[in-house]
Coordinates of C-alpha atoms in Angstrom, one line a residue:
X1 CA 3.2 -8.2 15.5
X2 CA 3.8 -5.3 13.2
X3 CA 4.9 -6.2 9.6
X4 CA 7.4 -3.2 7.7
X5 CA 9.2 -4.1 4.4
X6 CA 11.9 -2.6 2.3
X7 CA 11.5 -0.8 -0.9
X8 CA 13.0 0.1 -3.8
X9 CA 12.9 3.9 -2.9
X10 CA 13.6 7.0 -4.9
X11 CA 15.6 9.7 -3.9
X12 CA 18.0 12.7 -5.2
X13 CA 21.4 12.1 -5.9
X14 CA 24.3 13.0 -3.2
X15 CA 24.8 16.1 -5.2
X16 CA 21.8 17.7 -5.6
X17 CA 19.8 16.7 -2.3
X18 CA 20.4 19.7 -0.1
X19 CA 19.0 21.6 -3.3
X20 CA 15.7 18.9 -3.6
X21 CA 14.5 18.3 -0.6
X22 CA 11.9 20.9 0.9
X23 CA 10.0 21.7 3.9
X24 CA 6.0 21.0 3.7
X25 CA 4.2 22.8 0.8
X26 CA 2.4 24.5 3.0
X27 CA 5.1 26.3 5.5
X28 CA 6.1 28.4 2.7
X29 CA 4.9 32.0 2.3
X30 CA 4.2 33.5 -1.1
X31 CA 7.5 34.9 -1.0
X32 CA 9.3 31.9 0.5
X33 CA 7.7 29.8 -2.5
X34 CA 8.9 32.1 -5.2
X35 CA 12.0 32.3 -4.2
X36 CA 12.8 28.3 -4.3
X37 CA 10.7 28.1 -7.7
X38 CA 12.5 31.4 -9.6
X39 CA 16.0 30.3 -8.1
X40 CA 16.3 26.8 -7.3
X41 CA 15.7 24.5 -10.9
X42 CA 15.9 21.7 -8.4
X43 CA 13.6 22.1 -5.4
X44 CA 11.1 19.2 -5.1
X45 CA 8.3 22.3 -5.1
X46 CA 8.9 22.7 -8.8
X47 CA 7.1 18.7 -8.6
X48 CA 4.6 19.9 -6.1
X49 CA 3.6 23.2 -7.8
X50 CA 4.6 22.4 -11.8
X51 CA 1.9 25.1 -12.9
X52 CA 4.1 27.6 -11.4
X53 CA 6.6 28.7 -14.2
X54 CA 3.2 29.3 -16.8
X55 CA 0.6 30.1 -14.2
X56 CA -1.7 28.0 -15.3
X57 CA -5.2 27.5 -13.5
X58 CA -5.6 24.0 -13.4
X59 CA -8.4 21.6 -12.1
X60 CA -7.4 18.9 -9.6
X61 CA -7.1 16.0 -12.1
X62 CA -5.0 17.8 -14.8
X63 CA -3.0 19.5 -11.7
X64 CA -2.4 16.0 -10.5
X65 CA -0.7 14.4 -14.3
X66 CA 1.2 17.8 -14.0
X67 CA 2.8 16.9 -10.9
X68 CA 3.2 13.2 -12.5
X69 CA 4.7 14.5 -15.6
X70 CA 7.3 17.1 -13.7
X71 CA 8.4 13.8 -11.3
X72 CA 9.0 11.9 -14.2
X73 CA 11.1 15.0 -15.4
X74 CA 13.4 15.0 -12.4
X75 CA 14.1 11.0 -13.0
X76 CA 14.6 11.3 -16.6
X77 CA 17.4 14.6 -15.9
X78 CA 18.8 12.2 -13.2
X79 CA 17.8 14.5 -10.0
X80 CA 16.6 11.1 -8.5
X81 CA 17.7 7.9 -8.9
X82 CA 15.8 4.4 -8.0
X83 CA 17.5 1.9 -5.4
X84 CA 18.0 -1.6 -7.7
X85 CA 17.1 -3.6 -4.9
X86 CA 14.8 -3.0 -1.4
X87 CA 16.3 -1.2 1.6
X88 CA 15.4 0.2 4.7
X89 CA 17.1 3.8 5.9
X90 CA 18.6 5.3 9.3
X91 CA 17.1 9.2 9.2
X92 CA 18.4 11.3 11.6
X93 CA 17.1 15.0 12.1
X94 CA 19.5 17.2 14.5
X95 CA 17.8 20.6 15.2
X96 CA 19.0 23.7 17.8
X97 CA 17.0 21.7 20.6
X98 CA 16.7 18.2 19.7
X99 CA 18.1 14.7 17.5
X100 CA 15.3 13.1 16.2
X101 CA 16.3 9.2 14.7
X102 CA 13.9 6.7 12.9
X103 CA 13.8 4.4 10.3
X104 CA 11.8 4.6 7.3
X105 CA 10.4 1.6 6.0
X106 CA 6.8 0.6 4.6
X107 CA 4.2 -0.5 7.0
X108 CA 1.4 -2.8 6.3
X109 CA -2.0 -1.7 5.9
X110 CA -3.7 -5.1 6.9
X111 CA -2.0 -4.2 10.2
X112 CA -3.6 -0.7 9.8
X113 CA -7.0 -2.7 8.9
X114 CA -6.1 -4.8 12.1
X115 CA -6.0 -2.2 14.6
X116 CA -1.9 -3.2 15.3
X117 CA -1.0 0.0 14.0
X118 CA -3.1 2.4 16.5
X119 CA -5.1 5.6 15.3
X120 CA -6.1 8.6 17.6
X121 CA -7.5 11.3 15.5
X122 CA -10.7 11.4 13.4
X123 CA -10.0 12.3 9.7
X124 CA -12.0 14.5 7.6
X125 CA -13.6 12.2 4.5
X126 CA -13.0 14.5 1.7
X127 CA -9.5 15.1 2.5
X128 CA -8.6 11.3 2.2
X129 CA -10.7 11.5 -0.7
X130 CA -8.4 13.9 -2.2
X131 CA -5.1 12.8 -1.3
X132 CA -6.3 9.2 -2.8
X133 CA -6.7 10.5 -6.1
X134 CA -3.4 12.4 -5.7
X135 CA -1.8 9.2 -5.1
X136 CA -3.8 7.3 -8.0
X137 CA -2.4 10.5 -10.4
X138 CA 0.6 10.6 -9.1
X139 CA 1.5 7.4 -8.4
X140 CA 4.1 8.2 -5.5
X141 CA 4.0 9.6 -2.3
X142 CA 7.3 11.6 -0.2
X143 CA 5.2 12.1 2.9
X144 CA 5.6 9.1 5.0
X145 CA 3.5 8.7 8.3
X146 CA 4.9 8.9 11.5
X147 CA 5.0 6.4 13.3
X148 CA 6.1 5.4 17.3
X149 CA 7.0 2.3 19.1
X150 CA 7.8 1.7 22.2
X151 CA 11.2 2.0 23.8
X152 CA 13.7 -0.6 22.9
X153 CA 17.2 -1.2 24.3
X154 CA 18.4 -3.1 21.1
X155 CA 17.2 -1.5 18.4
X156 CA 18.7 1.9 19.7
X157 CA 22.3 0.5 20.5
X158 CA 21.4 -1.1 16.5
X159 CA 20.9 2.8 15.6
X160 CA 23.4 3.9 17.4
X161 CA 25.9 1.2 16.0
X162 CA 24.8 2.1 11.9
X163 CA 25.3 5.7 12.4
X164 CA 29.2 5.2 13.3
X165 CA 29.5 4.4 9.9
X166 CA 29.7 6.9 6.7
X167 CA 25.8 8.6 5.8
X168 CA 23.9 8.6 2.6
X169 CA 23.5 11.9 2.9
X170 CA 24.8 15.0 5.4
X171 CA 23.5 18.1 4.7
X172 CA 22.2 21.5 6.6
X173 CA 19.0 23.6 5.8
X174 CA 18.8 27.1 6.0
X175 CA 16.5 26.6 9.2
X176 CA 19.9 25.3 10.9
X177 CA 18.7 21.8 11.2
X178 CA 21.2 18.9 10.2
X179 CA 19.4 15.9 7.7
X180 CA 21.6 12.4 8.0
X181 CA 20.8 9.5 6.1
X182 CA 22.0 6.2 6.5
X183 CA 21.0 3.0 3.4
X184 CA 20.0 -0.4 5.0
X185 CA 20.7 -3.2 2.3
X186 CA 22.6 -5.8 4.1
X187 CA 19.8 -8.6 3.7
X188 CA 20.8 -10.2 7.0
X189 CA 20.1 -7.0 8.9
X190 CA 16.9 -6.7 6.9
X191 CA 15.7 -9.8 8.1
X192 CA 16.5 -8.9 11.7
X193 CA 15.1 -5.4 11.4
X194 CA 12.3 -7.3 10.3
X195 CA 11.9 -9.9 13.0
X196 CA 12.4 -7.0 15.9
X197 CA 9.8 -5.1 14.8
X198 CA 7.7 -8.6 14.7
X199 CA 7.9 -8.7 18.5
X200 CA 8.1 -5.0 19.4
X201 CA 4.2 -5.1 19.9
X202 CA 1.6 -2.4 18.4
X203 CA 2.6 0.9 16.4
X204 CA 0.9 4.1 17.3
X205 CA 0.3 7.0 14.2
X206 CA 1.9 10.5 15.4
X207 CA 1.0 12.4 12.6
X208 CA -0.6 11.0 9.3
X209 CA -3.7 10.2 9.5
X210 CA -5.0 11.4 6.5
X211 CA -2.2 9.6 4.9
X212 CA -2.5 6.2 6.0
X213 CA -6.3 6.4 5.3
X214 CA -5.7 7.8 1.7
X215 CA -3.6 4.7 1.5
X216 CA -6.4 2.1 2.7
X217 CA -8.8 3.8 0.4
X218 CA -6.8 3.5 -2.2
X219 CA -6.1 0.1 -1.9
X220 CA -9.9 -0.7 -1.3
X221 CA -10.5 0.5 -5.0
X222 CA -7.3 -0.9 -6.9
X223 CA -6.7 -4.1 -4.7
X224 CA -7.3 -6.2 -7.8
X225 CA -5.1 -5.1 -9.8
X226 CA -2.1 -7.1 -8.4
X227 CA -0.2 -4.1 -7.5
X228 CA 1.9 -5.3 -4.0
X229 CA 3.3 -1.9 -3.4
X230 CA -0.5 -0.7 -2.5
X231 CA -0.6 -3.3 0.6
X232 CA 1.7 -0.7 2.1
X233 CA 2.2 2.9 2.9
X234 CA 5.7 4.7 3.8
X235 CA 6.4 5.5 7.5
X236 CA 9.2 6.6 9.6
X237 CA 9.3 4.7 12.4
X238 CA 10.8 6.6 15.6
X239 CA 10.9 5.8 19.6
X240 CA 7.9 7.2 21.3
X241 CA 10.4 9.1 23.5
X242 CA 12.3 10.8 20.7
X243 CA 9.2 12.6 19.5
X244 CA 8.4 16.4 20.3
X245 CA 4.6 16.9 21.5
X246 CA 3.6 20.2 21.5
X247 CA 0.2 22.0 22.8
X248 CA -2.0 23.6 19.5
X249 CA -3.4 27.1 21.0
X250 CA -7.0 28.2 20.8
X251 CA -8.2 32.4 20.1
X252 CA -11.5 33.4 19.7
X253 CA -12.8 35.8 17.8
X254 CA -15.7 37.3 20.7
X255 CA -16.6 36.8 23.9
X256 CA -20.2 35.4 22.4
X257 CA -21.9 38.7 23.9
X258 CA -20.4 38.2 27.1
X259 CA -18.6 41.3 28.6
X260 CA -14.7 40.6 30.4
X261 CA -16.9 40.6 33.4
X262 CA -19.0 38.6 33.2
X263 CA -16.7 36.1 31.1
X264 CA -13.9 36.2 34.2
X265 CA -17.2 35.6 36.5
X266 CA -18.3 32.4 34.5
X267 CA -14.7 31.3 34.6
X268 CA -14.2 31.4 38.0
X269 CA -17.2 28.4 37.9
X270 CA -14.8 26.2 37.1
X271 CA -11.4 27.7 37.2
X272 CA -8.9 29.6 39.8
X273 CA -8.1 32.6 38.0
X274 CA -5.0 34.4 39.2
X275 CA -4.1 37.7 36.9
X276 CA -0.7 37.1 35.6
X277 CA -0.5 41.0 34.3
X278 CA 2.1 41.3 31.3
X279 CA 4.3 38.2 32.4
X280 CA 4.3 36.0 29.2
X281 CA 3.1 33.1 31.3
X282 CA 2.2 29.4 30.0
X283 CA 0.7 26.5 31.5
X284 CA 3.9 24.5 33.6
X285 CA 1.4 20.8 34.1
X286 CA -1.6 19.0 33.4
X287 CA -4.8 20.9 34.5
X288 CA -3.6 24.7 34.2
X289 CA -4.4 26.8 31.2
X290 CA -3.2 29.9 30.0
X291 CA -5.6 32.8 29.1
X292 CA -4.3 36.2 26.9
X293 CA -7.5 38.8 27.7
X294 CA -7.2 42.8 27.0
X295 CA -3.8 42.7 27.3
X296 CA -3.2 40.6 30.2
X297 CA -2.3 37.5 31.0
X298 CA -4.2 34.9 33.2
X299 CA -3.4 31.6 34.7
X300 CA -6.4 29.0 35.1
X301 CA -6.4 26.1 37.1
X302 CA -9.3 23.6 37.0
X303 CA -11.0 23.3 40.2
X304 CA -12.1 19.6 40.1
X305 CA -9.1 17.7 39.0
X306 CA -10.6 14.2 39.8
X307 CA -13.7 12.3 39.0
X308 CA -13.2 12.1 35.5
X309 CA -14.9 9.2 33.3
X310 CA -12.2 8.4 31.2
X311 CA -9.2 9.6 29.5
X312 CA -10.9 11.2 27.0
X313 CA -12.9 13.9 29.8
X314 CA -9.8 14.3 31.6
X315 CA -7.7 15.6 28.2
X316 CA -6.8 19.3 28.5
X317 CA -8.3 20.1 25.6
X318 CA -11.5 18.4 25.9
X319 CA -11.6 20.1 29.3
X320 CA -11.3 23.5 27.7
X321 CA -13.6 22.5 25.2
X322 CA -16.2 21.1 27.8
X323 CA -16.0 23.9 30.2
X324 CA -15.2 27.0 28.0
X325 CA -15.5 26.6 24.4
X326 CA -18.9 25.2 24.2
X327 CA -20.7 26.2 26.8
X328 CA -19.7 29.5 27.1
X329 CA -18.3 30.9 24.0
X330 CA -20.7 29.1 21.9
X331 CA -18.3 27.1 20.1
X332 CA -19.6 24.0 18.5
X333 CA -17.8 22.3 16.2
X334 CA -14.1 22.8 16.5
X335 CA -13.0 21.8 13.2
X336 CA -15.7 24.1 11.0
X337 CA -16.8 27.3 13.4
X338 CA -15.2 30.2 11.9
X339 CA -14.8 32.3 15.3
X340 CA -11.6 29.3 16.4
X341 CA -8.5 29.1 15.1
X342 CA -5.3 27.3 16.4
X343 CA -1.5 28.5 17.0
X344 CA 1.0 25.4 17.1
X345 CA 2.4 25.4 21.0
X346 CA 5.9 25.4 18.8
X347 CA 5.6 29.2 18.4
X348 CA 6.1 31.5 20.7
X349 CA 3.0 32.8 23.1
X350 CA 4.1 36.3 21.8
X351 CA 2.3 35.3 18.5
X352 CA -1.2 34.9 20.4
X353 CA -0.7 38.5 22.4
X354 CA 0.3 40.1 19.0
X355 CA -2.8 38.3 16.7
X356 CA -5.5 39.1 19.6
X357 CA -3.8 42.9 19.9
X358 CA -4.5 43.5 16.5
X359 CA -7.7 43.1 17.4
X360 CA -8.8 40.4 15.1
X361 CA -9.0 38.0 18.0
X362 CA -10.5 38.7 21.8
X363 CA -9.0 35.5 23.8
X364 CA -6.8 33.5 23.6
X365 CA -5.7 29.7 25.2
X366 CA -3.0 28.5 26.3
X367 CA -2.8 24.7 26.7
X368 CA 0.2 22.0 28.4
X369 CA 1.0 19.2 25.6
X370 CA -0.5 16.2 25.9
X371 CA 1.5 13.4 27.0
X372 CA 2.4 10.4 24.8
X373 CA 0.7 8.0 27.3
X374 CA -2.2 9.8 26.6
X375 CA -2.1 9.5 23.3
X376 CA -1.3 5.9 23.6
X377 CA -4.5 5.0 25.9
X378 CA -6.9 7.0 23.8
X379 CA -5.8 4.8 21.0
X380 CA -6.3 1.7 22.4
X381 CA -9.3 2.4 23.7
X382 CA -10.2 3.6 19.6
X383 CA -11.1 7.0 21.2
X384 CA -10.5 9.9 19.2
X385 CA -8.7 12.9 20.3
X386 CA -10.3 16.8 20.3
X387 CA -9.1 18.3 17.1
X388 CA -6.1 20.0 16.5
X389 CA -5.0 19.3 20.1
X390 CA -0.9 18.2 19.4
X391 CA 1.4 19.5 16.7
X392 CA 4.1 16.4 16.7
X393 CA 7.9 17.0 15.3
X394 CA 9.9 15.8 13.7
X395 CA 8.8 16.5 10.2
X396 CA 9.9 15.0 7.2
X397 CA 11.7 16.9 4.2
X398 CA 9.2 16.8 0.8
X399 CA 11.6 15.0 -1.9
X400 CA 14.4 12.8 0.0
X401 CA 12.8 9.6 0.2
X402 CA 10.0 8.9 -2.6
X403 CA 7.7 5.3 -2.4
X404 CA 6.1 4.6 -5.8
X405 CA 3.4 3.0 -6.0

């Protein structure tokens, strides 16, 4: 039985929320970010970055009340405005490819505590650390996890159904992707939302770990101070087969000493190797691998496809890792060693032959995604996935939906 709530959310007026909202932070270049901070007075990176406009070099804490301050700024000029009384929301993302639809709600962290909502990647302590005291400074968060569930026939005609009527929002990003937001407040259709997610069964995190942790740890240190909002964390909430799974890449710095020779020779231990030339080939299933080498291409497919252990052995990237990464190119720890670093399967493969041309880079990997039954076995089992193995869409826009806490 998973518990959500509604909230009294935070977002931009109708006016100004194409010019608020933002992608991650982090997706911007230099010159992307200066651009939306010289240009737009109203982007929601002007909260995210308020040392910008005077440079300054601050520490973590005083960066952290800067960010408060700047939020508080936007409310008090009326960018945002503060629903009077708790609602859910319909949030629809329509890209070239794909319509992405979930509902954003808060989610209960005793049923994070509780094992109902289901983890499957490790987190890295210092980072929760981090994002905790952001939270504690900040005292709101705009990154809600995301979250699946299984397939259900009546919430999605219930979806469909809401979206016939007028949205919150409609508005288009310069990336060509269509944002829709529908308001929940009806408190009969609350209270049903409620109940169906009360029998839906467990909730699996897609993306948001560190999140949902930096929201447990945070609640472990203030949970006495009679503050309700920090029993719960913002999510959207989206059918497991309306999210996008891609692959996350692999190039290697060396060959760890090994000539192509001998590399190709060690390979062929465990793999088929059939030279692909200067076809831009990718893994088509489960068990093949792509491999970019001195300018060609390569197909590998494992040998022994059976036998496995578990789940966790038979995962494509724990196979890679298992039979390549370690024992051969030396790679130990796949989060730290300096000689890895990781392509989202999103991008094209042109971006690995172009990085390992350049010459920074000897091999590269390409993997097949890893399926959402995969993902949803691993977590029940509380196994935890190789890192960096999926890159999950949809993401959520920085600034359209704010939970204070």
């Amino acid at each position: 039985m998973a518990k959500i709530i509604p909230f009294k959310a935070v977002r931009p007026t109708r006016d100004k929320v194409s010019l608020v909202t933002s992608r991650s932070y982090d997706e911007y270049s230099p010159g992307e970010l200066a651009s939306q901070l010289d240009f737009n007075p109203f982007s929601f990176l002007h909260v995210l970055n308020p040392a910008y406009v005077n440079q300054q070099k601050a520490g973590l804490e005083k960066r952290f009340k800067l960010v408060a301050q700047k939020y508080r700024d936007f409310k008090e000029e009326h960018v945002f405005l503060k629903e009077e009384e708790p609602v859910f929301f319909i949030y629809e993302i329509e890209t070239k490819n794909q319509t992405f639809t979930g509902i954003i709600a808060g989610t209960s962290l005793e049923d994070y505590r509780n094992n109902v909502i289901k983890k499957h990647e490790d987190t890295l302590q210092y980072r929760v650390e981090l994002f905790k005291d952001y939270l504690h400074q900040t005292g709101f968060n705009t990154e809600p996890v995301l979250i699946t569930y299984p397939e259900n026939a009546e919430l999605s005609e219930w979806i469909l159904a809401k979206k016939q009527f007028d949205s919150l929002y409609d508005f288009s990003t310069t990336r060509r992707e269509k944002h829709q937001l529908w308001k929940i407040d009806n408190p009969q259709e609350i209270a049903w939302l409620q109940e169906k997610f009360e029998s839906i069964g467990d909730l699996y995190i897609a993306d948001g770990h560190h999140r949902s942790a930096s929201a447990e740890l945070l609640y472990q240190e203030d949970k006495n101070s009679g503050n309700e909002n920090l029993n719960y964390f913002m999510s959207f909430l989206i059918a497991e087969n309306n999210v996008k799974i891609y692959e996350y890449n692999r190039i290697i710095r060396d060959l760890n000493n090994h000539s192509k020779v001998e590399f190709l020779k060690l390979l062929s231990n465990s793999f088929s190797i059939k030279n692909k030339e200067q076809e831009l080939w990718k893994p088509g299933k489960k068990f093949e691998f792509g491999m970019y080498l001195d300018g060609e291409f390569y197909c590998l497919t494992l040998k022994k496809q059976e036998g496995f252990s578990g789940v966790l052995e038979q995962l494509d990237a724990q196979i890679l890792y298992t039979q390549v990464l370690h024992p051969i190119l030396g790679i130990e720890d796949l989060r730290t060693d300096e000689r890895i670093d990781y392509i989202p399967g999103k991008q094209s493969i042109i971006t690995i032959k172009e990085v390992i041309d350049e010459g920074e880079f000897e091999v590269g990997f390409m993997l097949f995604p890893t399926a959402i039954s995969e993902i949803k076995e691993l977590a029940d089992k509380n196994l935890i996935m190789p890192p960096k193995s999926t890159y999950i869409d949809p993401k959520f826009r920085s600034g359209l939906v704010v939970y204070e806490l």
